[in-house]
């Protein structure tokens, strides 16, 4: 019946809640955040590393340039991507079976978009199809558009004159992601990515 007990119990309960959350990998900024958790009606997830393992793999290649085989294409893409730290670049480098001694000159990284550099005297661009269009004014073929519709991350490789092809990359979804999203949706919380 004494209000003093309530004044002691509430901070203790909050501390226990924050400590329990921390042991489960949930960091809580302050008590107000903990109090507002019950009012959440939507959650927005980042895909890479949250819903997936952040370990993309090359799953398919679409060649636009006649006479260029898959191995040559992946080797050239890997040589160009060598200077990039992006996870998709690392996956392309890992997928190239042939390691060559090509040097990349005038390498440039366009943060979040792609890279460019000269290989054997030819300027190449690697990045999103939108980046390639911005840098070269080249448009993907109708066949390539169908390749894009498969839902994978796409990296294009092109020179100023032609698009050489596209690499499709995918990341493995965490098993726990399905369960977590389903639980949130069952609790009436909208989920976005």
PDB file of C-alpha atoms in Angstrom:
ATOM      1  CA  UNK A   1       0.000   0.000   0.000  1.00  0.00           C
ATOM      2  CA  UNK A   2       3.025   2.305   0.348  1.00  0.00           C
ATOM      3  CA  UNK A   3       3.898   4.375  -2.759  1.00  0.00           C
ATOM      4  CA  UNK A   4       7.604   3.986  -1.883  1.00  0.00           C
ATOM      5  CA  UNK A   5       7.453   0.324  -2.897  1.00  0.00           C
ATOM      6  CA  UNK A   6       6.206   1.326  -6.348  1.00  0.00           C
ATOM      7  CA  UNK A   7       9.036   3.855  -6.638  1.00  0.00           C
ATOM      8  CA  UNK A   8      11.542   1.083  -5.976  1.00  0.00           C
ATOM      9  CA  UNK A   9       9.862  -1.690  -7.967  1.00  0.00           C
ATOM     10  CA  UNK A  10       9.489   0.217 -11.256  1.00  0.00           C
ATOM     11  CA  UNK A  11      13.188   1.079 -11.774  1.00  0.00           C
ATOM     12  CA  UNK A  12      14.129  -2.432 -10.688  1.00  0.00           C
ATOM     13  CA  UNK A  13      11.733  -3.965 -13.225  1.00  0.00           C
ATOM     14  CA  UNK A  14      13.089  -1.675 -15.962  1.00  0.00           C
ATOM     15  CA  UNK A  15      16.690  -2.604 -15.104  1.00  0.00           C
ATOM     16  CA  UNK A  16      15.823  -6.312 -15.185  1.00  0.00           C
ATOM     17  CA  UNK A  17      14.065  -5.844 -18.548  1.00  0.00           C
ATOM     18  CA  UNK A  18      17.029  -3.965 -20.049  1.00  0.00           C
ATOM     19  CA  UNK A  19      19.456  -6.575 -18.684  1.00  0.00           C
ATOM     20  CA  UNK A  20      17.383  -9.459 -20.020  1.00  0.00           C
ATOM     21  CA  UNK A  21      17.158  -7.767 -23.422  1.00  0.00           C
ATOM     22  CA  UNK A  22      20.939  -7.254 -23.498  1.00  0.00           C
ATOM     23  CA  UNK A  23      21.503 -10.946 -22.763  1.00  0.00           C
ATOM     24  CA  UNK A  24      19.326 -11.714 -25.825  1.00  0.00           C
ATOM     25  CA  UNK A  25      21.235  -9.256 -28.033  1.00  0.00           C
ATOM     26  CA  UNK A  26      18.679  -6.440 -27.787  1.00  0.00           C
ATOM     27  CA  UNK A  27      20.112  -3.070 -26.839  1.00  0.00           C
ATOM     28  CA  UNK A  28      17.654  -0.650 -25.251  1.00  0.00           C
ATOM     29  CA  UNK A  29      18.582   3.024 -25.288  1.00  0.00           C
ATOM     30  CA  UNK A  30      16.576   4.098 -22.241  1.00  0.00           C
ATOM     31  CA  UNK A  31      13.488   3.338 -20.131  1.00  0.00           C
ATOM     32  CA  UNK A  32      11.232   5.445 -22.369  1.00  0.00           C
ATOM     33  CA  UNK A  33      12.074   3.208 -25.329  1.00  0.00           C
ATOM     34  CA  UNK A  34      11.199   0.145 -23.263  1.00  0.00           C
ATOM     35  CA  UNK A  35       7.853   1.696 -22.335  1.00  0.00           C
ATOM     36  CA  UNK A  36       7.065   2.522 -25.995  1.00  0.00           C
ATOM     37  CA  UNK A  37       7.813  -0.974 -27.329  1.00  0.00           C
ATOM     38  CA  UNK A  38       4.236  -2.001 -26.587  1.00  0.00           C
ATOM     39  CA  UNK A  39       2.969   0.680 -28.990  1.00  0.00           C
ATOM     40  CA  UNK A  40       4.940  -0.542 -32.032  1.00  0.00           C
ATOM     41  CA  UNK A  41       2.695  -1.268 -35.024  1.00  0.00           C
ATOM     42  CA  UNK A  42       5.348  -1.519 -37.788  1.00  0.00           C
ATOM     43  CA  UNK A  43       8.937  -2.760 -38.095  1.00  0.00           C
ATOM     44  CA  UNK A  44      11.379  -1.870 -40.884  1.00  0.00           C
ATOM     45  CA  UNK A  45      14.243  -4.326 -41.470  1.00  0.00           C
ATOM     46  CA  UNK A  46      17.508  -3.883 -43.319  1.00  0.00           C
ATOM     47  CA  UNK A  47      17.952  -7.000 -45.459  1.00  0.00           C
ATOM     48  CA  UNK A  48      21.702  -7.592 -45.590  1.00  0.00           C
ATOM     49  CA  UNK A  49      23.053  -9.033 -42.365  1.00  0.00           C
ATOM     50  CA  UNK A  50      19.694  -8.772 -40.620  1.00  0.00           C
ATOM     51  CA  UNK A  51      17.366 -11.019 -42.580  1.00  0.00           C
ATOM     52  CA  UNK A  52      20.231 -12.627 -44.521  1.00  0.00           C
ATOM     53  CA  UNK A  53      23.701 -13.864 -43.638  1.00  0.00           C
ATOM     54  CA  UNK A  54      25.453 -11.012 -45.556  1.00  0.00           C
ATOM     55  CA  UNK A  55      27.308 -13.564 -47.648  1.00  0.00           C
ATOM     56  CA  UNK A  56      26.120 -13.069 -51.249  1.00  0.00           C
ATOM     57  CA  UNK A  57      26.950 -15.642 -53.917  1.00  0.00           C
ATOM     58  CA  UNK A  58      26.924 -15.479 -57.711  1.00  0.00           C
ATOM     59  CA  UNK A  59      23.856 -17.460 -58.808  1.00  0.00           C
ATOM     60  CA  UNK A  60      23.697 -16.693 -62.530  1.00  0.00           C
ATOM     61  CA  UNK A  61      25.393 -14.828 -65.368  1.00  0.00           C
ATOM     62  CA  UNK A  62      23.772 -13.279 -68.443  1.00  0.00           C
ATOM     63  CA  UNK A  63      26.200 -12.479 -71.297  1.00  0.00           C
ATOM     64  CA  UNK A  64      25.246  -9.689 -73.723  1.00  0.00           C
ATOM     65  CA  UNK A  65      28.453  -9.548 -75.805  1.00  0.00           C
ATOM     66  CA  UNK A  66      28.761 -12.202 -78.485  1.00  0.00           C
ATOM     67  CA  UNK A  67      31.886 -14.338 -78.306  1.00  0.00           C
ATOM     68  CA  UNK A  68      32.470 -13.677 -74.610  1.00  0.00           C
ATOM     69  CA  UNK A  69      32.177 -16.770 -72.439  1.00  0.00           C
ATOM     70  CA  UNK A  70      31.122 -16.911 -68.799  1.00  0.00           C
ATOM     71  CA  UNK A  71      34.646 -17.495 -67.470  1.00  0.00           C
ATOM     72  CA  UNK A  72      36.139 -14.574 -69.423  1.00  0.00           C
ATOM     73  CA  UNK A  73      33.289 -12.341 -68.293  1.00  0.00           C
ATOM     74  CA  UNK A  74      33.632 -13.244 -64.593  1.00  0.00           C
ATOM     75  CA  UNK A  75      37.423 -12.857 -64.753  1.00  0.00           C
ATOM     76  CA  UNK A  76      37.137  -9.356 -66.239  1.00  0.00           C
ATOM     77  CA  UNK A  77      34.459  -8.400 -63.697  1.00  0.00           C
ATOM     78  CA  UNK A  78      36.642  -9.726 -60.854  1.00  0.00           C
ATOM     79  CA  UNK A  79      39.691  -7.800 -62.071  1.00  0.00           C
ATOM     80  CA  UNK A  80      37.663  -4.585 -62.138  1.00  0.00           C
ATOM     81  CA  UNK A  81      36.011  -5.231 -58.753  1.00  0.00           C
ATOM     82  CA  UNK A  82      39.349  -6.003 -57.067  1.00  0.00           C
ATOM     83  CA  UNK A  83      39.585  -2.456 -55.672  1.00  0.00           C
ATOM     84  CA  UNK A  84      36.076  -2.450 -54.218  1.00  0.00           C
ATOM     85  CA  UNK A  85      35.186  -3.381 -50.636  1.00  0.00           C
ATOM     86  CA  UNK A  86      31.499  -3.975 -51.431  1.00  0.00           C
ATOM     87  CA  UNK A  87      30.133  -7.455 -50.469  1.00  0.00           C
ATOM     88  CA  UNK A  88      28.829  -7.999 -54.023  1.00  0.00           C
ATOM     89  CA  UNK A  89      32.300  -7.233 -55.397  1.00  0.00           C
ATOM     90  CA  UNK A  90      33.814  -9.800 -53.042  1.00  0.00           C
ATOM     91  CA  UNK A  91      31.324 -12.425 -54.240  1.00  0.00           C
ATOM     92  CA  UNK A  92      32.215 -11.711 -57.884  1.00  0.00           C
ATOM     93  CA  UNK A  93      35.942 -11.957 -57.112  1.00  0.00           C
ATOM     94  CA  UNK A  94      35.394 -15.268 -55.315  1.00  0.00           C
ATOM     95  CA  UNK A  95      33.410 -16.668 -58.263  1.00  0.00           C
ATOM     96  CA  UNK A  96      36.100 -16.017 -60.867  1.00  0.00           C
ATOM     97  CA  UNK A  97      37.998 -19.263 -61.387  1.00  0.00           C
ATOM     98  CA  UNK A  98      40.832 -17.763 -63.437  1.00  0.00           C
ATOM     99  CA  UNK A  99      43.121 -15.320 -61.688  1.00  0.00           C
ATOM    100  CA  UNK A 100      44.930 -13.122 -64.196  1.00  0.00           C
ATOM    101  CA  UNK A 101      47.623 -10.504 -63.887  1.00  0.00           C
ATOM    102  CA  UNK A 102      45.637  -7.648 -65.424  1.00  0.00           C
ATOM    103  CA  UNK A 103      46.296  -4.246 -63.937  1.00  0.00           C
ATOM    104  CA  UNK A 104      43.503  -1.776 -63.403  1.00  0.00           C
ATOM    105  CA  UNK A 105      44.422   1.842 -64.087  1.00  0.00           C
ATOM    106  CA  UNK A 106      42.423   4.942 -63.158  1.00  0.00           C
ATOM    107  CA  UNK A 107      40.259   2.911 -60.754  1.00  0.00           C
ATOM    108  CA  UNK A 108      37.371   4.898 -59.310  1.00  0.00           C
ATOM    109  CA  UNK A 109      34.814   3.856 -56.708  1.00  0.00           C
ATOM    110  CA  UNK A 110      31.361   5.472 -56.910  1.00  0.00           C
ATOM    111  CA  UNK A 111      30.088   4.794 -53.407  1.00  0.00           C
ATOM    112  CA  UNK A 112      26.924   2.681 -53.436  1.00  0.00           C
ATOM    113  CA  UNK A 113      26.726   2.650 -57.249  1.00  0.00           C
ATOM    114  CA  UNK A 114      29.698   0.890 -58.803  1.00  0.00           C
ATOM    115  CA  UNK A 115      33.286   1.176 -59.983  1.00  0.00           C
ATOM    116  CA  UNK A 116      35.217   2.080 -63.108  1.00  0.00           C
ATOM    117  CA  UNK A 117      38.728   1.445 -64.320  1.00  0.00           C
ATOM    118  CA  UNK A 118      40.896   0.785 -67.342  1.00  0.00           C
ATOM    119  CA  UNK A 119      41.857  -2.807 -68.107  1.00  0.00           C
ATOM    120  CA  UNK A 120      44.178  -3.360 -71.077  1.00  0.00           C
ATOM    121  CA  UNK A 121      43.505   0.205 -72.248  1.00  0.00           C
ATOM    122  CA  UNK A 122      39.691  -0.103 -72.203  1.00  0.00           C
ATOM    123  CA  UNK A 123      37.545   1.821 -69.711  1.00  0.00           C
ATOM    124  CA  UNK A 124      35.027  -0.463 -68.004  1.00  0.00           C
ATOM    125  CA  UNK A 125      32.194   0.143 -65.552  1.00  0.00           C
ATOM    126  CA  UNK A 126      30.757  -2.356 -63.075  1.00  0.00           C
ATOM    127  CA  UNK A 127      27.732  -1.638 -60.936  1.00  0.00           C
ATOM    128  CA  UNK A 128      23.972  -1.453 -60.907  1.00  0.00           C
ATOM    129  CA  UNK A 129      22.216  -1.355 -64.287  1.00  0.00           C
ATOM    130  CA  UNK A 130      21.116   2.220 -63.461  1.00  0.00           C
ATOM    131  CA  UNK A 131      24.749   3.197 -62.821  1.00  0.00           C
ATOM    132  CA  UNK A 132      25.785   1.699 -66.173  1.00  0.00           C
ATOM    133  CA  UNK A 133      23.063   3.675 -67.971  1.00  0.00           C
ATOM    134  CA  UNK A 134      24.150   6.889 -66.214  1.00  0.00           C
ATOM    135  CA  UNK A 135      27.804   6.383 -67.124  1.00  0.00           C
ATOM    136  CA  UNK A 136      27.407   5.062 -70.690  1.00  0.00           C
ATOM    137  CA  UNK A 137      23.835   5.872 -71.853  1.00  0.00           C
ATOM    138  CA  UNK A 138      23.522   2.175 -72.787  1.00  0.00           C
ATOM    139  CA  UNK A 139      20.207   0.413 -72.115  1.00  0.00           C
ATOM    140  CA  UNK A 140      19.715  -3.241 -71.099  1.00  0.00           C
ATOM    141  CA  UNK A 141      18.212  -5.561 -73.706  1.00  0.00           C
ATOM    142  CA  UNK A 142      14.715  -7.007 -73.287  1.00  0.00           C
ATOM    143  CA  UNK A 143      16.294 -10.381 -72.488  1.00  0.00           C
ATOM    144  CA  UNK A 144      18.326  -8.753 -69.709  1.00  0.00           C
ATOM    145  CA  UNK A 145      15.175  -7.137 -68.273  1.00  0.00           C
ATOM    146  CA  UNK A 146      13.687 -10.615 -67.832  1.00  0.00           C
ATOM    147  CA  UNK A 147      16.927 -11.644 -66.055  1.00  0.00           C
ATOM    148  CA  UNK A 148      16.463  -8.706 -63.646  1.00  0.00           C
ATOM    149  CA  UNK A 149      12.928  -9.797 -62.761  1.00  0.00           C
ATOM    150  CA  UNK A 150      14.186 -12.901 -60.925  1.00  0.00           C
ATOM    151  CA  UNK A 151      14.612 -10.817 -57.753  1.00  0.00           C
ATOM    152  CA  UNK A 152      18.386 -11.078 -57.373  1.00  0.00           C
ATOM    153  CA  UNK A 153      20.904  -8.273 -56.910  1.00  0.00           C
ATOM    154  CA  UNK A 154      22.333  -7.393 -60.328  1.00  0.00           C
ATOM    155  CA  UNK A 155      25.806  -6.129 -61.211  1.00  0.00           C
ATOM    156  CA  UNK A 156      26.358  -5.045 -64.808  1.00  0.00           C
ATOM    157  CA  UNK A 157      29.686  -4.867 -66.645  1.00  0.00           C
ATOM    158  CA  UNK A 158      30.106  -2.530 -69.610  1.00  0.00           C
ATOM    159  CA  UNK A 159      32.552  -0.501 -71.631  1.00  0.00           C
ATOM    160  CA  UNK A 160      31.586   2.901 -73.052  1.00  0.00           C
ATOM    161  CA  UNK A 161      30.478   1.170 -76.279  1.00  0.00           C
ATOM    162  CA  UNK A 162      28.631  -1.946 -75.102  1.00  0.00           C
ATOM    163  CA  UNK A 163      27.193  -3.849 -72.172  1.00  0.00           C
ATOM    164  CA  UNK A 164      29.146  -7.067 -71.728  1.00  0.00           C
ATOM    165  CA  UNK A 165      26.719  -8.770 -69.372  1.00  0.00           C
ATOM    166  CA  UNK A 166      25.193  -9.090 -65.937  1.00  0.00           C
ATOM    167  CA  UNK A 167      25.883 -11.050 -62.772  1.00  0.00           C
ATOM    168  CA  UNK A 168      22.992 -12.111 -60.529  1.00  0.00           C
ATOM    169  CA  UNK A 169      23.830 -12.431 -56.845  1.00  0.00           C
ATOM    170  CA  UNK A 170      21.731 -13.698 -53.960  1.00  0.00           C
ATOM    171  CA  UNK A 171      22.178 -13.934 -50.227  1.00  0.00           C
ATOM    172  CA  UNK A 172      20.954 -16.796 -48.045  1.00  0.00           C
ATOM    173  CA  UNK A 173      18.006 -15.880 -45.840  1.00  0.00           C
ATOM    174  CA  UNK A 174      18.435 -16.673 -42.148  1.00  0.00           C
ATOM    175  CA  UNK A 175      16.171 -19.494 -40.956  1.00  0.00           C
ATOM    176  CA  UNK A 176      15.173 -17.358 -37.978  1.00  0.00           C
ATOM    177  CA  UNK A 177      14.030 -14.512 -40.269  1.00  0.00           C
ATOM    178  CA  UNK A 178      10.915 -16.412 -41.378  1.00  0.00           C
ATOM    179  CA  UNK A 179       9.952 -17.202 -37.791  1.00  0.00           C
ATOM    180  CA  UNK A 180      10.548 -13.638 -36.555  1.00  0.00           C
ATOM    181  CA  UNK A 181       8.566 -12.052 -39.389  1.00  0.00           C
ATOM    182  CA  UNK A 182       5.711 -14.515 -38.964  1.00  0.00           C
ATOM    183  CA  UNK A 183       5.545 -13.812 -35.205  1.00  0.00           C
ATOM    184  CA  UNK A 184       5.493 -10.062 -35.795  1.00  0.00           C
ATOM    185  CA  UNK A 185       2.734 -10.371 -38.395  1.00  0.00           C
ATOM    186  CA  UNK A 186       0.698 -12.655 -36.117  1.00  0.00           C
ATOM    187  CA  UNK A 187       0.939  -9.950 -33.439  1.00  0.00           C
ATOM    188  CA  UNK A 188      -0.561  -7.435 -35.901  1.00  0.00           C
ATOM    189  CA  UNK A 189       2.720  -5.653 -36.621  1.00  0.00           C
ATOM    190  CA  UNK A 190       3.359  -4.621 -40.205  1.00  0.00           C
ATOM    191  CA  UNK A 191       6.762  -5.691 -41.566  1.00  0.00           C
ATOM    192  CA  UNK A 192       8.744  -3.784 -44.203  1.00  0.00           C
ATOM    193  CA  UNK A 193      12.195  -4.204 -45.732  1.00  0.00           C
TER     194      UNK A 193
END
